[in-house]
Tab-separated table of C-alpha atoms and ligand atoms in Angstrom:
chain	number	residue	atom	x	y	z
A	9	MET	CA	0.149	0.075	0.017
A	10	THR	CA	1.088	3.497	-0.604
A	11	GLU	CA	1.469	5.923	2.087
A	12	SER	CA	-2.378	7.010	1.534
A	13	GLY	CA	-3.247	3.234	2.002
A	14	THR	CA	-3.993	2.190	-1.344
A	15	PHE	CA	-2.131	0.020	-4.040
A	16	VAL	CA	-0.751	1.365	-7.397
A	17	TRP	CA	-3.518	-0.711	-9.294
A	18	PRO	CA	-3.908	-2.317	-11.445
A	19	PRO	CA	-0.441	-4.321	-11.257
A	20	VAL	CA	1.415	-5.965	-14.216
A	21	PRO	CA	0.181	-9.442	-14.572
A	22	ILE	CA	1.884	-11.937	-12.576
A	23	PRO	CA	2.796	-15.318	-13.918
A	24	THR	CA	3.216	-18.520	-11.930
A	25	GLU	CA	4.377	-21.647	-12.869
A	26	ARG	CA	0.691	-22.524	-14.082
A	27	LEU	CA	-1.381	-19.864	-13.563
A	28	MET	CA	-1.623	-16.188	-14.092
A	29	LEU	CA	-2.582	-13.229	-11.422
A	30	ARG	CA	-4.360	-10.346	-13.079
A	31	ALA	CA	-6.891	-7.759	-12.575
A	32	SER	CA	-10.520	-8.630	-13.489
A	33	GLU	CA	-11.740	-8.237	-17.123
A	34	ALA	CA	-15.448	-8.477	-18.310
A	35	ARG	CA	-14.721	-11.926	-19.586
A	36	ASP	CA	-14.537	-13.089	-16.110
A	37	ARG	CA	-17.946	-12.259	-14.983
A	38	ALA	CA	-19.271	-15.821	-15.403
A	39	ALA	CA	-17.046	-17.200	-13.104
A	40	PHE	CA	-17.753	-14.582	-10.504
A	41	VAL	CA	-21.305	-15.356	-10.671
A	42	GLU	CA	-20.304	-18.985	-10.198
A	43	LEU	CA	-18.029	-18.312	-7.279
A	44	PHE	CA	-20.539	-16.334	-5.243
A	45	ALA	CA	-23.448	-18.572	-6.029
A	46	SER	CA	-21.415	-22.042	-5.185
A	47	PRO	CA	-22.733	-23.434	-1.955
A	48	GLU	CA	-19.492	-25.332	-1.314
A	49	VAL	CA	-17.391	-22.239	-1.752
A	50	GLY	CA	-19.726	-20.596	0.548
A	51	THR	CA	-20.066	-23.267	3.274
A	52	TYR	CA	-17.803	-21.445	5.776
A	53	ILE	CA	-18.470	-17.780	4.545
A	54	GLY	CA	-22.154	-17.984	4.570
A	55	ASP	CA	-22.921	-15.508	1.651
A	56	THR	CA	-24.191	-17.520	-0.928
A	57	ARG	CA	-26.573	-15.500	-3.072
A	58	PRO	CA	-29.073	-16.836	-5.667
A	59	ARG	CA	-27.655	-16.904	-9.503
A	60	ASP	CA	-30.272	-14.823	-11.195
A	61	GLU	CA	-29.647	-11.997	-8.345
A	62	LEU	CA	-25.705	-12.154	-8.670
A	63	GLU	CA	-26.551	-12.040	-12.791
A	64	ARG	CA	-28.786	-8.834	-11.913
A	65	ALA	CA	-26.653	-7.377	-9.476
A	66	LEU	CA	-23.036	-7.905	-10.225
A	67	PRO	CA	-21.674	-5.199	-12.481
A	68	GLU	CA	-20.009	-5.330	-15.861
A	69	VAL	CA	-16.718	-5.957	-14.642
A	70	PRO	CA	-17.071	-7.728	-11.042
A	71	GLY	CA	-13.708	-7.296	-8.708
A	72	ARG	CA	-12.250	-4.619	-10.431
A	73	ARG	CA	-10.571	-2.782	-7.369
A	74	PRO	CA	-7.185	-2.517	-5.724
A	75	GLY	CA	-6.065	-5.687	-4.178
A	76	CYS	CA	-8.420	-8.064	-5.854
A	77	PHE	CA	-6.755	-10.517	-8.282
A	78	VAL	CA	-8.267	-12.990	-10.696
A	79	VAL	CA	-6.220	-15.911	-10.767
A	80	ALA	CA	-6.814	-17.616	-14.414
A	81	ARG	CA	-5.417	-20.762	-15.721
A	82	ASP	CA	-5.083	-20.864	-19.690
A	83	GLY	CA	-7.014	-17.527	-19.705
A	84	THR	CA	-9.856	-18.780	-17.697
A	85	MET	CA	-10.631	-17.409	-14.209
A	86	ILE	CA	-10.795	-20.355	-11.577
A	87	GLY	CA	-10.509	-18.096	-8.286
A	88	MET	CA	-9.997	-14.704	-6.500
A	89	ILE	CA	-7.358	-13.505	-3.987
A	90	THR	CA	-7.839	-10.176	-2.207
A	91	LEU	CA	-5.661	-8.135	-0.214
A	92	ASP	CA	-7.892	-5.820	1.664
A	93	PRO	CA	-7.222	-3.488	4.949
A	94	ARG	CA	-8.984	-5.173	7.824
A	95	GLY	CA	-11.780	-2.911	9.215
A	96	ALA	CA	-11.074	-1.426	12.522
A	97	GLU	CA	-14.434	-2.567	13.506
A	98	ARG	CA	-13.428	-6.389	13.245
A	99	ARG	CA	-11.726	-8.537	16.218
A	100	GLY	CA	-8.437	-9.342	15.355
A	101	HIS	CA	-5.433	-6.901	14.510
A	102	VAL	CA	-1.895	-6.911	15.042
A	103	ARG	CA	-1.671	-3.116	14.631
A	104	PRO	CA	-3.111	-0.718	17.372
A	105	GLU	CA	-4.533	1.453	14.333
A	106	ALA	CA	-5.587	-1.478	12.333
A	107	GLY	CA	-6.157	-1.668	8.760
A	108	GLU	CA	-3.537	-4.498	8.217
A	109	ALA	CA	-3.876	-5.938	4.902
A	110	GLU	CA	-5.969	-9.059	5.096
A	111	LEU	CA	-5.333	-12.337	2.395
A	112	GLY	CA	-8.836	-13.785	1.334
A	113	TYR	CA	-9.017	-16.503	-1.202
A	114	LEU	CA	-11.734	-18.041	-3.291
A	115	PHE	CA	-11.524	-20.732	-5.659
A	116	LEU	CA	-13.754	-22.551	-7.930
A	117	PRO	CA	-14.335	-26.102	-6.221
A	118	GLU	CA	-13.218	-27.744	-9.647
A	119	ALA	CA	-9.967	-26.050	-8.922
A	120	TRP	CA	-9.400	-27.516	-5.674
A	121	GLY	CA	-6.868	-30.094	-4.742
A	122	HIS	CA	-4.206	-28.957	-7.208
A	123	GLY	CA	-2.308	-26.635	-5.326
A	124	TYR	CA	-3.533	-23.803	-7.379
A	125	ALA	CA	-4.737	-21.656	-4.142
A	126	PHE	CA	-1.179	-22.068	-2.748
A	127	GLU	CA	0.973	-21.031	-5.873
A	128	ALA	CA	-1.430	-18.179	-6.616
A	129	CYS	CA	-1.703	-16.897	-2.786
A	130	ALA	CA	2.300	-17.468	-2.875
A	131	ALA	CA	2.600	-15.035	-5.803
A	132	ALA	CA	0.319	-12.741	-4.447
A	133	LEU	CA	2.276	-12.507	-1.151
A	134	ASP	CA	5.393	-12.165	-2.916
A	135	TRP	CA	3.844	-9.098	-5.035
A	136	PHE	CA	2.622	-7.750	-1.557
A	137	THR	CA	6.097	-7.778	0.195
A	138	SER	CA	7.954	-6.046	-2.628
A	139	THR	CA	5.043	-3.453	-3.069
A	140	CYS	CA	4.716	-3.080	0.763
A	141	PRO	CA	7.805	-4.055	2.547
A	142	GLY	CA	7.872	-4.771	6.128
A	143	GLU	CA	3.884	-4.573	6.329
A	144	PRO	CA	2.521	-7.751	7.840
A	145	VAL	CA	-0.376	-9.561	6.069
A	146	VAL	CA	-3.393	-11.022	8.401
A	147	LEU	CA	-5.992	-13.759	7.835
A	148	SER	CA	-8.898	-15.311	9.473
A	149	THR	CA	-10.783	-17.926	8.534
A	150	GLN	CA	-13.581	-20.530	10.481
A	151	SER	CA	-11.736	-22.790	12.370
A	152	ALA	CA	-13.818	-25.496	10.964
A	153	ASN	CA	-12.854	-24.741	7.266
A	154	ASP	CA	-9.892	-27.283	6.806
A	155	ARG	CA	-8.821	-26.472	3.449
A	156	ALA	CA	-8.208	-22.647	4.404
A	157	MET	CA	-6.796	-23.430	7.389
A	158	ARG	CA	-4.235	-25.981	5.829
A	159	LEU	CA	-3.435	-23.537	3.188
A	160	ALA	CA	-2.905	-20.492	5.712
A	161	ALA	CA	-0.169	-22.786	7.723
A	162	LYS	CA	1.391	-23.711	4.273
A	163	LEU	CA	1.620	-19.820	3.348
A	164	GLY	CA	3.502	-19.127	6.799
A	165	PHE	CA	0.656	-17.709	8.892
A	166	THR	CA	0.970	-18.253	12.311
A	167	GLU	CA	-1.738	-18.499	15.012
A	168	VAL	CA	-2.836	-15.086	16.931
A	169	GLU	CA	-6.076	-15.865	18.539
A	170	TRP	CA	-9.249	-17.416	18.200
A	171	PHE	CA	-12.589	-15.700	18.636
A	172	GLU	CA	-16.082	-16.091	18.033
A	173	GLU	CA	-17.652	-13.861	15.078
A	174	TYR	CA	-20.417	-14.422	12.652
A	175	GLY	CA	-21.922	-17.238	15.118
A	176	ALA	CA	-18.801	-19.268	14.537
A	177	GLU	CA	-15.273	-19.984	15.981
A	178	GLN	CA	-12.898	-17.877	13.857
A	179	TRP	CA	-8.556	-18.726	13.819
A	180	PHE	CA	-6.920	-15.520	13.221
A	181	GLY	CA	-3.405	-15.714	12.187
A	182	VAL	CA	-0.383	-13.498	11.047
A	183	ARG	CA	2.403	-13.505	8.265
A	184	PRO	CA	4.982	-11.493	9.836
A	185	PRO	CA	7.163	-9.254	7.552
A	186	ALA	CA	10.387	-10.748	6.265
A	187	THR	CA	13.095	-9.725	8.132
A	188	PRO	CA	15.976	-8.932	5.995
A	189	ALA	CA	18.683	-11.369	5.692
A	190	GLY	CA	22.118	-10.835	7.537
B	208	COA	C1	-9.497	-22.578	0.730
B	208	COA	C2	-9.265	-22.826	-0.671
B	208	COA	C3	-9.001	-22.070	-1.707
B	208	COA	C4	-8.441	-23.850	-0.715
B	208	COA	O1	-8.121	-24.789	-1.813
B	208	COA	P1	-7.149	-26.096	-1.947
B	208	COA	O2	-7.372	-26.573	-3.312
B	208	COA	O3	-7.415	-26.897	-0.981
B	208	COA	O4	-5.536	-25.342	-1.601
B	208	COA	P2	-4.240	-25.481	-2.381
B	208	COA	O5	-3.770	-24.861	-3.505
B	208	COA	O6	-3.242	-25.461	-1.144
B	208	COA	O7	-4.140	-27.090	-2.717
B	208	COA	C5	-4.004	-28.181	-1.794
B	208	COA	C6	-4.408	-29.409	-2.293
B	208	COA	O8	-3.978	-29.644	-3.933
B	208	COA	C7	-3.194	-31.079	-3.739
B	208	COA	N1	-2.164	-30.555	-4.592
B	208	COA	C8	-2.383	-31.404	-6.062
B	208	COA	N2	-1.294	-31.284	-6.827
B	208	COA	C9	-0.587	-30.430	-6.010
B	208	COA	C10	0.450	-29.554	-6.556
B	208	COA	N3	1.100	-29.530	-7.751
B	208	COA	N4	1.277	-28.636	-5.689
B	208	COA	C11	0.504	-28.523	-4.461
B	208	COA	N5	-0.599	-29.061	-3.891
B	208	COA	C12	-1.260	-30.001	-4.808
B	208	COA	C13	-2.489	-31.044	-2.262
B	208	COA	O9	-2.426	-32.101	-2.070
B	208	COA	C14	-3.864	-30.773	-1.661
B	208	COA	O10	-4.838	-31.605	-1.352
B	208	COA	P3	-5.680	-32.149	-0.192
B	208	COA	O11	-6.131	-30.717	0.575
B	208	COA	O12	-6.537	-33.003	-0.472
B	208	COA	O13	-4.689	-32.567	0.712
B	208	COA	C15	-10.424	-23.535	-1.173
B	208	COA	O14	-11.170	-24.876	-0.534
B	208	COA	C16	-11.644	-22.403	-1.310
B	208	COA	O15	-11.670	-21.602	-2.400
B	208	COA	N6	-12.705	-22.884	-0.626
B	208	COA	C17	-13.958	-21.804	-0.306
B	208	COA	C18	-13.736	-20.396	-0.145
B	208	COA	C19	-12.802	-20.153	1.450
B	208	COA	O16	-13.656	-21.028	2.329
B	208	COA	N7	-12.007	-19.619	1.503
B	208	COA	C20	-11.583	-19.246	2.907
B	208	COA	C21	-11.974	-18.201	3.439
B	208	COA	S1	-11.170	-17.600	4.532
């Protein structure tokens, strides 16, 4: 984030071994509808919306905002990654002034189980580290969300605290800024 708290956006597309991280485009709209309508994706998020409502309500280019990466495989969107400031009203902070960058990840069910989310999140975190050196990244997920918990651990997030929010137990973790070598 810049000193005013925003990213320079959109970034140059980021390639990984199998994927591409880029800003959202109009051709991704159907995948956004799929993602937000999927009961599997929404299991631990509790925000699934009817497909027809999404078709009407989503903008022409959903997710076109700073910090929202579309993850594409062979040009087609398979998921999204967000790095948003964590609101001061939420529980779970590592800074008194709040607003820490919070990592979020949502992938289409057919893209689970291939290591894509890990590959894409690792690249997004590398991008974040080079864009905002010295900044921690936080993450919260329902503790029952095994896949999200395993991914957080693989990405190097460590536990800060557990708490109750949205009627469920939440795990809150941090990925401390990398310390300079030597
Ligand atoms: C959370 C979520 C992104 C995790 O997806 P995922 O595919 O399980 O995560 P990873 O990319 O780390 O992939 C790990 C799996 O890929 C497998 N895999 C296959 N090929 C692989 C490879 N080349 N490299 C790494 N892992 C590979 C791993 O063995 C592992 O499988 P397992 O979970 O059956 O043991 C996904 O479940 C999701 O979008 N859920 C819905 C949204 C959500 O709840 N988000 C969290 C909100 S906080």
